[in-house]
Short mmCIF file of N, CA, C and O in Angstrom, two decimals:
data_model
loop_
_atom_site.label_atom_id
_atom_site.label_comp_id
_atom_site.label_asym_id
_atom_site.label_seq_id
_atom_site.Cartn_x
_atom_site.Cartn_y
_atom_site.Cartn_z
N UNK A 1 97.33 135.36 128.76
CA UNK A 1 98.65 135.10 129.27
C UNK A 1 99.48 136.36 129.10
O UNK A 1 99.54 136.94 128.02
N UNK A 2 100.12 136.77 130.17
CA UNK A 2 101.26 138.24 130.30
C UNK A 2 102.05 138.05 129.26
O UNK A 2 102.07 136.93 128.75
N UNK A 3 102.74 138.94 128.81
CA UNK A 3 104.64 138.67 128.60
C UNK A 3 104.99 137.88 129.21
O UNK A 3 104.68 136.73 128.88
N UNK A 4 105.52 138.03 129.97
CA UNK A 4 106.82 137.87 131.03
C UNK A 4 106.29 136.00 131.41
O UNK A 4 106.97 134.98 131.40
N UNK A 5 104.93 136.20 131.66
CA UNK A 5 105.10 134.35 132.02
C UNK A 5 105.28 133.46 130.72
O UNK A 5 105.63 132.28 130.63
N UNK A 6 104.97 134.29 129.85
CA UNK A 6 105.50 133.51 127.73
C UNK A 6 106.70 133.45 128.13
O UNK A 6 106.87 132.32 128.59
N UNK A 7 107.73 134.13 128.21
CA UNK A 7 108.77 134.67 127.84
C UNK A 7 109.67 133.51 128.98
O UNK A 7 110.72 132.92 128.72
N UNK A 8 108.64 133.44 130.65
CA UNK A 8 109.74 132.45 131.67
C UNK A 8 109.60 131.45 131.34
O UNK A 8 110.52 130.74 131.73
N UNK A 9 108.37 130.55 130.35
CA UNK A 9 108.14 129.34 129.95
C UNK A 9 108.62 128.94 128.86
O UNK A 9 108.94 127.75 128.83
N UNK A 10 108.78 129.53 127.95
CA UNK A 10 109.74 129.59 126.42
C UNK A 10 111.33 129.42 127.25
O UNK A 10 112.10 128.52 126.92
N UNK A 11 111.66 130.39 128.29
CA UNK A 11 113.40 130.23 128.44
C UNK A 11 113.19 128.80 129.13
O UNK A 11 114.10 127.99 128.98
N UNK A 12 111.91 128.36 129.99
CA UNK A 12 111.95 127.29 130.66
C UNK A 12 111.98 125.96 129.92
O UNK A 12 112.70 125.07 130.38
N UNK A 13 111.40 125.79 129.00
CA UNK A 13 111.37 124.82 127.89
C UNK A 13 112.93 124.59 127.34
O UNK A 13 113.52 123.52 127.53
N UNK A 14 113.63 125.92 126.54
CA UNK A 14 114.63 126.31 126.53
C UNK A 14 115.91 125.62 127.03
O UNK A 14 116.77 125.07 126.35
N UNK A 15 115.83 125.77 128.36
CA UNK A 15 116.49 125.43 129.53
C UNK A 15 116.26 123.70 129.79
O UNK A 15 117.15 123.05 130.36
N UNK A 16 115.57 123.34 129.53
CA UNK A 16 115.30 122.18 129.97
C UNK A 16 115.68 121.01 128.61
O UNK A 16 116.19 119.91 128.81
N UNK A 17 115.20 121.68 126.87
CA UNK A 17 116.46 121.30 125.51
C UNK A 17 117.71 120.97 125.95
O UNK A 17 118.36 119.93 126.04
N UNK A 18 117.88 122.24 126.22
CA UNK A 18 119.96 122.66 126.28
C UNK A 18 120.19 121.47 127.59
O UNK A 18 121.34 121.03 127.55
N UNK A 19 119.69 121.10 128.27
CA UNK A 19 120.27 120.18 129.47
C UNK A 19 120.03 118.98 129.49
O UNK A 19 120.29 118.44 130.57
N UNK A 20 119.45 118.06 128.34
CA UNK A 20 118.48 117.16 128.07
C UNK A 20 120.02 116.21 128.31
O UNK A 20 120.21 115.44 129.25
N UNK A 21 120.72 116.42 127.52
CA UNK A 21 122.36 115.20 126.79
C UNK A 21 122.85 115.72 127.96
O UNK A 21 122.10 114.79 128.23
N UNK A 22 123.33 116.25 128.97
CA UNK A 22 123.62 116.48 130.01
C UNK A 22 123.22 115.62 131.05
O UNK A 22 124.09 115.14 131.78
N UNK A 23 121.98 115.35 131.23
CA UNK A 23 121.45 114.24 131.96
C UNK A 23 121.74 113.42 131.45
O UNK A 23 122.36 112.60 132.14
N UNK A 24 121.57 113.10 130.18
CA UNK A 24 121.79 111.43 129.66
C UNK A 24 122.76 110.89 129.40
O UNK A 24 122.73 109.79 128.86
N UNK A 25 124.32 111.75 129.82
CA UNK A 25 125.56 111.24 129.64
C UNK A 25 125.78 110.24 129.92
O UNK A 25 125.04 109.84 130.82
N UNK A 26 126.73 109.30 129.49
CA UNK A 26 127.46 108.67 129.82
C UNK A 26 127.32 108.29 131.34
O UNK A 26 126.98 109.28 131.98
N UNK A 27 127.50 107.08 132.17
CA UNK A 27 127.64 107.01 133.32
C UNK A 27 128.92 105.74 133.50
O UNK A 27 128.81 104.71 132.82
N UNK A 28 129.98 105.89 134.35
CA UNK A 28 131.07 105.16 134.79
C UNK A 28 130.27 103.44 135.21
O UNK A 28 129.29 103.15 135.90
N UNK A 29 131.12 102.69 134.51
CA UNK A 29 130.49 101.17 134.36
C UNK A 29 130.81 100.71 136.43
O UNK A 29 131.57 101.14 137.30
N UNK A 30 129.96 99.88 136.39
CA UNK A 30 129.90 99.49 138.01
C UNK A 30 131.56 98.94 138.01
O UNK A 30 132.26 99.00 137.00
N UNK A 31 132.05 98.39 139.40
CA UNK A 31 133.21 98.46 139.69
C UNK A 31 133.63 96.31 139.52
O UNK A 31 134.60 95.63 139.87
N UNK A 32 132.59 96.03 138.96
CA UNK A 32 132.76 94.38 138.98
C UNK A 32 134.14 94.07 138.91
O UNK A 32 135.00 94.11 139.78
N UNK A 33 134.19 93.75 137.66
CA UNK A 33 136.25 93.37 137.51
C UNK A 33 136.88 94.13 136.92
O UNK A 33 137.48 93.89 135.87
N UNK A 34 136.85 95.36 137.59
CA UNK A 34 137.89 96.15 137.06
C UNK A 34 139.21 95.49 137.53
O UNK A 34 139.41 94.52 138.26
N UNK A 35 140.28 96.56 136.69
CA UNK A 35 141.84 96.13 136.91
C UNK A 35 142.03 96.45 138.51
O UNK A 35 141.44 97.23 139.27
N UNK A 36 143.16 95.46 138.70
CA UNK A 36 142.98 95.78 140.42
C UNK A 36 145.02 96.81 139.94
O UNK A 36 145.77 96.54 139.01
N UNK A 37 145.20 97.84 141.00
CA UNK A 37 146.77 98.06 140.73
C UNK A 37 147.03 97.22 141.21
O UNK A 37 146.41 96.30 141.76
N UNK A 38 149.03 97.71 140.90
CA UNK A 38 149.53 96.48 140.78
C UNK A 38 149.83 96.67 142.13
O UNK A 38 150.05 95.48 142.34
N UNK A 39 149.99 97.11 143.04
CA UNK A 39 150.36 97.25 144.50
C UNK A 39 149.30 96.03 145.18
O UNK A 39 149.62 95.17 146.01
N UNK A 40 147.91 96.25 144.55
CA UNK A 40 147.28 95.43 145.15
C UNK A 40 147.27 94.08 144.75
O UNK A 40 146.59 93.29 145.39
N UNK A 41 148.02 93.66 143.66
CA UNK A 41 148.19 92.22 143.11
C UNK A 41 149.41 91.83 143.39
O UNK A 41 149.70 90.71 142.96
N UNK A 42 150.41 92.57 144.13
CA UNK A 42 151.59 92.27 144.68
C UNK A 42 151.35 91.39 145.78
O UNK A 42 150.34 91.77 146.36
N UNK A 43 151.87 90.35 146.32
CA UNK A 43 151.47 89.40 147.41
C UNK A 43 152.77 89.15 148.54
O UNK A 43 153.88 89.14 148.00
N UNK A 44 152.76 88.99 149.62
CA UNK A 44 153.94 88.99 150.49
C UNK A 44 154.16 87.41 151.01
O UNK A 44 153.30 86.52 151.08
N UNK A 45 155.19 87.36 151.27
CA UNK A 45 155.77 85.72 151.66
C UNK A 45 156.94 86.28 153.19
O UNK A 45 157.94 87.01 153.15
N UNK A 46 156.43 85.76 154.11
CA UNK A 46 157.44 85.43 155.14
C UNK A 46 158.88 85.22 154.90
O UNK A 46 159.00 84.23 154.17
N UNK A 47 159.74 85.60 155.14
CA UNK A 47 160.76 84.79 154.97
C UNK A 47 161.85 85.09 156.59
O UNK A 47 161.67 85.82 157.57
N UNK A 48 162.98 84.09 156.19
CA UNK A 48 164.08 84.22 157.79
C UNK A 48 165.21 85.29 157.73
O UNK A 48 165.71 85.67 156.67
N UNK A 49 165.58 85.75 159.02
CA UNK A 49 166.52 86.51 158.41
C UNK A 49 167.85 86.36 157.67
O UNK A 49 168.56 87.03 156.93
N UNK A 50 167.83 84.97 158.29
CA UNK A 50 169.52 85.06 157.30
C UNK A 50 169.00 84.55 155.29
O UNK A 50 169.83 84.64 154.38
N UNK A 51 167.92 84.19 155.13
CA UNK A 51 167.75 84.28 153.64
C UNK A 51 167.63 85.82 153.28
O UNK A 51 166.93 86.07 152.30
N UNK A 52 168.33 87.10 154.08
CA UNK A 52 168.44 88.24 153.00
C UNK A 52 169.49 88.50 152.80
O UNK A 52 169.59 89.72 152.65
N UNK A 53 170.62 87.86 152.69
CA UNK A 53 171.92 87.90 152.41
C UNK A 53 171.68 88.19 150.90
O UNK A 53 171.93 89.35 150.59
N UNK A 54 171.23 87.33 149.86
CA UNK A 54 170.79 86.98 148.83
C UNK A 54 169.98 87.95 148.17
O UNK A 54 170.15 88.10 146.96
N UNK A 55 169.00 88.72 148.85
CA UNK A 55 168.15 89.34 148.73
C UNK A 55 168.33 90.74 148.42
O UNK A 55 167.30 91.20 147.92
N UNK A 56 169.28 91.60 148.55
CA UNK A 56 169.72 92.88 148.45
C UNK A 56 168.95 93.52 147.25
O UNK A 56 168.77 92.84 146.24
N UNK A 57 168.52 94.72 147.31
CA UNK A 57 167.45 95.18 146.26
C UNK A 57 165.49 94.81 146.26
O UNK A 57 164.55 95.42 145.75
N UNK A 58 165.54 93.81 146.93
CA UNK A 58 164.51 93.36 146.87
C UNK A 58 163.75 93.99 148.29
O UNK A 58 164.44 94.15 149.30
N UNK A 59 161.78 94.44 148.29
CA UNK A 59 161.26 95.04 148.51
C UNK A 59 160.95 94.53 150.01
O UNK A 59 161.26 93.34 150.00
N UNK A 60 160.51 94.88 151.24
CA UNK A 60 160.40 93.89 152.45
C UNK A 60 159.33 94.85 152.99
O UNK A 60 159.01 95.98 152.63
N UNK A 61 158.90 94.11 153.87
CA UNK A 61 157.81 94.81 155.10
C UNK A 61 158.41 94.32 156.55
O UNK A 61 158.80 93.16 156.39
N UNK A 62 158.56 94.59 157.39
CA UNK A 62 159.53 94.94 158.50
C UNK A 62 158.17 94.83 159.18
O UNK A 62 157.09 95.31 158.86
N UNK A 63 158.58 93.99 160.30
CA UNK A 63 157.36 94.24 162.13
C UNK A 63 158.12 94.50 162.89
O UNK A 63 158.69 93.43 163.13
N UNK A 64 158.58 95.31 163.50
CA UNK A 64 159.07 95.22 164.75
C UNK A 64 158.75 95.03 166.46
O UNK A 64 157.55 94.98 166.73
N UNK A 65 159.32 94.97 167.13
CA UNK A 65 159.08 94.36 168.46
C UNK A 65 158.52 95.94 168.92
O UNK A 65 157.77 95.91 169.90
N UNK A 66 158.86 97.56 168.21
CA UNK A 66 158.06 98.52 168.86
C UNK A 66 156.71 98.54 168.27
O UNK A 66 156.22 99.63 168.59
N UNK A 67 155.78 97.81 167.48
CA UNK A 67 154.47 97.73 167.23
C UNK A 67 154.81 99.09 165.61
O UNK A 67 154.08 99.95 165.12
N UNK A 68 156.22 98.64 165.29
CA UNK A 68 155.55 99.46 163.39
C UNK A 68 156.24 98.65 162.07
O UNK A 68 157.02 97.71 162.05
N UNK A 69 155.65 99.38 161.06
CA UNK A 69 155.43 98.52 160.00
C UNK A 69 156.51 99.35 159.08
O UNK A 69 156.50 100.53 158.70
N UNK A 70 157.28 98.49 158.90
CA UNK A 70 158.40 100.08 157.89
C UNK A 70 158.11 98.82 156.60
O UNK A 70 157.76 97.65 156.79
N UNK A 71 158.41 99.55 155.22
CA UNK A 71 157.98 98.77 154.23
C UNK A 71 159.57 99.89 153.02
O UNK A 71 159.60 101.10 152.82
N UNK A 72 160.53 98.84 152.53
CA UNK A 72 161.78 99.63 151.57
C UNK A 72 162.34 98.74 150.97
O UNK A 72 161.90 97.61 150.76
N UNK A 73 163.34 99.20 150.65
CA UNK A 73 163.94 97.95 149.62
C UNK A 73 165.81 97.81 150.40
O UNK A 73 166.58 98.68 150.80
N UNK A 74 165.90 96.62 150.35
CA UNK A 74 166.41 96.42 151.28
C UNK A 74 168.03 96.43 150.82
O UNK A 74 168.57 95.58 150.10
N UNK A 75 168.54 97.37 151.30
CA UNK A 75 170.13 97.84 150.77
C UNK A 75 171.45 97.20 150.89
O UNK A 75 172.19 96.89 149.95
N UNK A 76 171.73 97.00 152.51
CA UNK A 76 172.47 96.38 153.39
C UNK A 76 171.97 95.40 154.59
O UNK A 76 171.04 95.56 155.39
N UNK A 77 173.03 94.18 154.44
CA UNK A 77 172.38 92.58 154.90
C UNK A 77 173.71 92.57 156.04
O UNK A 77 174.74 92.29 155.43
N UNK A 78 173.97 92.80 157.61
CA UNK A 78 175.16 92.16 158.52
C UNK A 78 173.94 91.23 159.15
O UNK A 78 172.74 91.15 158.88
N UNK A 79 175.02 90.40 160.37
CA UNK A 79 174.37 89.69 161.02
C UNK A 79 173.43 90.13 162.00
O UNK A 79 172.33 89.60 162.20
N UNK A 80 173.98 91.24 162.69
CA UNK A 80 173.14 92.13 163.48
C UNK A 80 172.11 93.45 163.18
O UNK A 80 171.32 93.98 163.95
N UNK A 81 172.43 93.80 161.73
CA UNK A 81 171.09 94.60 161.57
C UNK A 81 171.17 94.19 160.26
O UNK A 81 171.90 93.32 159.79
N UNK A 82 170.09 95.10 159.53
CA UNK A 82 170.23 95.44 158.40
C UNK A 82 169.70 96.89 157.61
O UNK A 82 169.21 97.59 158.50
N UNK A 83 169.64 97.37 156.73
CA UNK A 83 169.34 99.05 156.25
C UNK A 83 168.62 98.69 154.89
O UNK A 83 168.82 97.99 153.89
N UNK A 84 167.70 99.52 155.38
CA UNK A 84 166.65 99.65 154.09
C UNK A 84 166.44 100.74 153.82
O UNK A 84 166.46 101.50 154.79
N UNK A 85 166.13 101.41 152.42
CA UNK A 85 165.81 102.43 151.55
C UNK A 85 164.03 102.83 151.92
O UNK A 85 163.25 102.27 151.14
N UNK A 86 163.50 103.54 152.80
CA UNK A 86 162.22 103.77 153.11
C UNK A 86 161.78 104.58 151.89
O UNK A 86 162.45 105.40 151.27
N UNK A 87 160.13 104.09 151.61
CA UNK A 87 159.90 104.77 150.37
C UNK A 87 159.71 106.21 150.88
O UNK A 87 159.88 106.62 152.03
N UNK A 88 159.18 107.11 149.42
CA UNK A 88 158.85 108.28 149.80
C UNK A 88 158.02 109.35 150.58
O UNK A 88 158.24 110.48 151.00
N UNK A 89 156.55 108.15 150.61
CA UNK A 89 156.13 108.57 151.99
C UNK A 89 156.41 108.17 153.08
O UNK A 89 155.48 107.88 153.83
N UNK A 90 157.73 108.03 153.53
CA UNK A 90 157.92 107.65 154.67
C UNK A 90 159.61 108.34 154.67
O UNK A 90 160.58 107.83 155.21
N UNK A 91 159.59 109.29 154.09
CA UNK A 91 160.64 110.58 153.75
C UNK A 91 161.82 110.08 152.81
O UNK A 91 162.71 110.84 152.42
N UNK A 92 161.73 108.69 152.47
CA UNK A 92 163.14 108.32 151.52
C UNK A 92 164.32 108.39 152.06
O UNK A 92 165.35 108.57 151.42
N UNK A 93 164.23 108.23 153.50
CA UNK A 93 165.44 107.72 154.53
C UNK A 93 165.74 106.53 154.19
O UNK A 93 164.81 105.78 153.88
N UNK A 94 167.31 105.96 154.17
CA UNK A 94 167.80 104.94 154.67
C UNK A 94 167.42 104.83 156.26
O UNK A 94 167.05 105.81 156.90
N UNK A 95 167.56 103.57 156.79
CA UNK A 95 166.78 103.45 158.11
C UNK A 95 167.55 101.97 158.74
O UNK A 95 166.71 101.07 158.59
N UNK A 96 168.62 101.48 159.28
CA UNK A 96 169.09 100.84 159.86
C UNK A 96 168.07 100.22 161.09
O UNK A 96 167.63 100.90 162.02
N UNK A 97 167.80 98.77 160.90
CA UNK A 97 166.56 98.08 162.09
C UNK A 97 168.20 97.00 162.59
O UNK A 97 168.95 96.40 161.82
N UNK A 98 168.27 97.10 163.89
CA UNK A 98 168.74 96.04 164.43
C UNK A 98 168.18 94.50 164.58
O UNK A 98 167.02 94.36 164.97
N UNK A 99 168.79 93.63 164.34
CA UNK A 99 168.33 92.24 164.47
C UNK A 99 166.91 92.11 165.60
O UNK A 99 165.71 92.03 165.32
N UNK A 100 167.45 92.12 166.66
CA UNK A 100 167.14 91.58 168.03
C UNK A 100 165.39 92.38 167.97
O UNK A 100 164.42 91.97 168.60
N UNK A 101 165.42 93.71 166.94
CA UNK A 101 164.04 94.08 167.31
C UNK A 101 162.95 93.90 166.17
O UNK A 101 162.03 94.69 165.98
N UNK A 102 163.27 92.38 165.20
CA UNK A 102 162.58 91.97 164.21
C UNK A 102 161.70 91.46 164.71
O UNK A 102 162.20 90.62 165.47
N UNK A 103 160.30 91.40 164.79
CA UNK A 103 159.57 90.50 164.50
C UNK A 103 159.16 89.47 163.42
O UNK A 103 159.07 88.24 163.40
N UNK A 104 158.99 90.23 162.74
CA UNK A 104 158.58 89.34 161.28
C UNK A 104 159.07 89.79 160.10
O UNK A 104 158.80 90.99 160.06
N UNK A 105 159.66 89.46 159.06
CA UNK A 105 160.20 90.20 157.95
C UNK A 105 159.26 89.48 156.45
O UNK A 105 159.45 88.30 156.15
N UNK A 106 158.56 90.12 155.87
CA UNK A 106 157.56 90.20 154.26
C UNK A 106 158.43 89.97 153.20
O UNK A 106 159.31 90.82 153.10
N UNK A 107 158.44 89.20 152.51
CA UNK A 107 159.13 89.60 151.41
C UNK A 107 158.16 89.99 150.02
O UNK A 107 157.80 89.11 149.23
N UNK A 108 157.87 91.16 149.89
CA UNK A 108 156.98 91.00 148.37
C UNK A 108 157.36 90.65 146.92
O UNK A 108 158.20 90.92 146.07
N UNK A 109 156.51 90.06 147.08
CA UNK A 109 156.84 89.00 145.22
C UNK A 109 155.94 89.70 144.32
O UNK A 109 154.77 89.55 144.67
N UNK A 110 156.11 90.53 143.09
CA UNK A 110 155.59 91.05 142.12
C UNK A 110 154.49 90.36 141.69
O UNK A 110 154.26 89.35 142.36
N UNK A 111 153.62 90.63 140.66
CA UNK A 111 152.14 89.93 140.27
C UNK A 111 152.94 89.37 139.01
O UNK A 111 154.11 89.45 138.64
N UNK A 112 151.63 88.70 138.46
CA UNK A 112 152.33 87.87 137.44
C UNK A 112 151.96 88.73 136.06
O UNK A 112 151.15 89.65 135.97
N UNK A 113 152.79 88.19 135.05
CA UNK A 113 152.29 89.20 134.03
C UNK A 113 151.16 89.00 133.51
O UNK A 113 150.68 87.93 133.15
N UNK A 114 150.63 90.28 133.43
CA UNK A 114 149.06 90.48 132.97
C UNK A 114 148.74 90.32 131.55
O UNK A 114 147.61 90.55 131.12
N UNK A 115 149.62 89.97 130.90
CA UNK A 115 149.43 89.46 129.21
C UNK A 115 148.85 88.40 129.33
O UNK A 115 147.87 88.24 128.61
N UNK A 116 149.36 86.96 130.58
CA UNK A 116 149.78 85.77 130.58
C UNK A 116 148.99 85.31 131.87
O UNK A 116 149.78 84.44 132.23
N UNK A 117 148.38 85.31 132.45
CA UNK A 117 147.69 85.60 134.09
C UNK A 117 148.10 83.68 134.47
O UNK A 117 148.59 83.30 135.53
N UNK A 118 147.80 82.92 133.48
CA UNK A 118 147.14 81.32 133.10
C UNK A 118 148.86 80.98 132.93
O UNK A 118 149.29 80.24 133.82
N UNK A 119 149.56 81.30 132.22
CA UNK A 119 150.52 80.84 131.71
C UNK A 119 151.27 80.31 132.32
O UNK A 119 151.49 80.87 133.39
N UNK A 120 152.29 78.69 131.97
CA UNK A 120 152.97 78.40 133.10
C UNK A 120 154.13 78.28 132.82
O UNK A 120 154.21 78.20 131.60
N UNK A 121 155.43 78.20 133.44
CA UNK A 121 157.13 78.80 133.14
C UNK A 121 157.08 77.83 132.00
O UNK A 121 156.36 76.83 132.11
N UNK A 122 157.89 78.08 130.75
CA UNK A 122 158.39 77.57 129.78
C UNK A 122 159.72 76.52 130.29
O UNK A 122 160.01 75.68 129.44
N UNK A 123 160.45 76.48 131.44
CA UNK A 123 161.53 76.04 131.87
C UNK A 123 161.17 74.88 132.73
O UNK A 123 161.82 74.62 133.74
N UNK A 124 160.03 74.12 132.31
CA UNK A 124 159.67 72.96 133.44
C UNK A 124 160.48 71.62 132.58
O UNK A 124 160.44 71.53 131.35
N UNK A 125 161.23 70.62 133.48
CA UNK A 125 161.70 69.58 133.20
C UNK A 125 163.10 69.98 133.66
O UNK A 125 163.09 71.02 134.32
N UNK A 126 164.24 69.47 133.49
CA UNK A 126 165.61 69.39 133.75
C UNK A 126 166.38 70.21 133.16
O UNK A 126 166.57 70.20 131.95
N UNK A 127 167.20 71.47 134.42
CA UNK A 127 168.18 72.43 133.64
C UNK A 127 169.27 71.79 132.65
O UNK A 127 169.67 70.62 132.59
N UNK A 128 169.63 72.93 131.87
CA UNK A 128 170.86 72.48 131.39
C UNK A 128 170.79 71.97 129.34
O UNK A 128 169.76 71.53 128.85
N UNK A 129 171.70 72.12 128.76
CA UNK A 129 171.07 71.85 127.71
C UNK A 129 171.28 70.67 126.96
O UNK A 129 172.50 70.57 126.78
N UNK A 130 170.56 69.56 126.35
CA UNK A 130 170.68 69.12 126.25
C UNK A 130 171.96 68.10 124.92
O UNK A 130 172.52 68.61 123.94
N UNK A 131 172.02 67.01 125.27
CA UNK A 131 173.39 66.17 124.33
C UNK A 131 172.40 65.77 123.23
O UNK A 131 171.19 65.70 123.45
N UNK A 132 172.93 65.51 122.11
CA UNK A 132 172.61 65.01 120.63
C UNK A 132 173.24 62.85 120.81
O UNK A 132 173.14 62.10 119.84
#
């Protein structure tokens, strides 16, 4: 046997030590139940237009009669339009939609808290507090 083929089989052996825990790292667990975000556990509800009187601050998805989807939080409520706060990818314009070119208006309702997923309101039975 030469030098030089000792010497490429020793670094080759070598080489193949030093990279051994490299291969055998760790690998990312399959995607079964991971956490979903919360954007995606957020859920939308229809609602009419005159229930956003009430609504000011709260998040909407917009259809309109030109075929787009504007999605903000909704600022200002008249009878004939209303103005929403467009998020940031969609430049963080206020954005005035006239009535007449609504199609459908979203209202998104937050997820429930993730401490509690099961849990049900503590406030069930009759408001108000009760007489002795």
């Amino acid at each position: 046997m030469s030098g030089s083929s000792l010497f490429l089989k020793i670094m080759l052996a070598l080489a193949g030590v030093l990279l051994l825990p490299c291969a055998q790292a760790a690998r990312p667990a399959p995607g079964g139940k991971a956490v979903k975000s919360v954007e995606a556990q957020a859920s939308l509800r229809e609602v009419g237009y005159e229930s956003l009187e009430s609504r000011i601050g709260s998040v909407l998805v917009i259809h309109t009669s030109n075929d787009t989807t504007r999605r903000g939080t909704l600022l200002r409520y008249t009878k004939v339009s209303l103005t929403m706060q467009l998020g940031p990818e969609s430049g963080s314009i206020e954005l005035a939609v006239p009535r007449n070119t609504i199609r459908k208006i979203m209202l998104e309702i937050g997820p429930a808290d993730p401490l509690y997923p099961q849990q049900e309101p503590q406030n069930k039975g009759k408001p108000g507090a009760k007489t002795n």
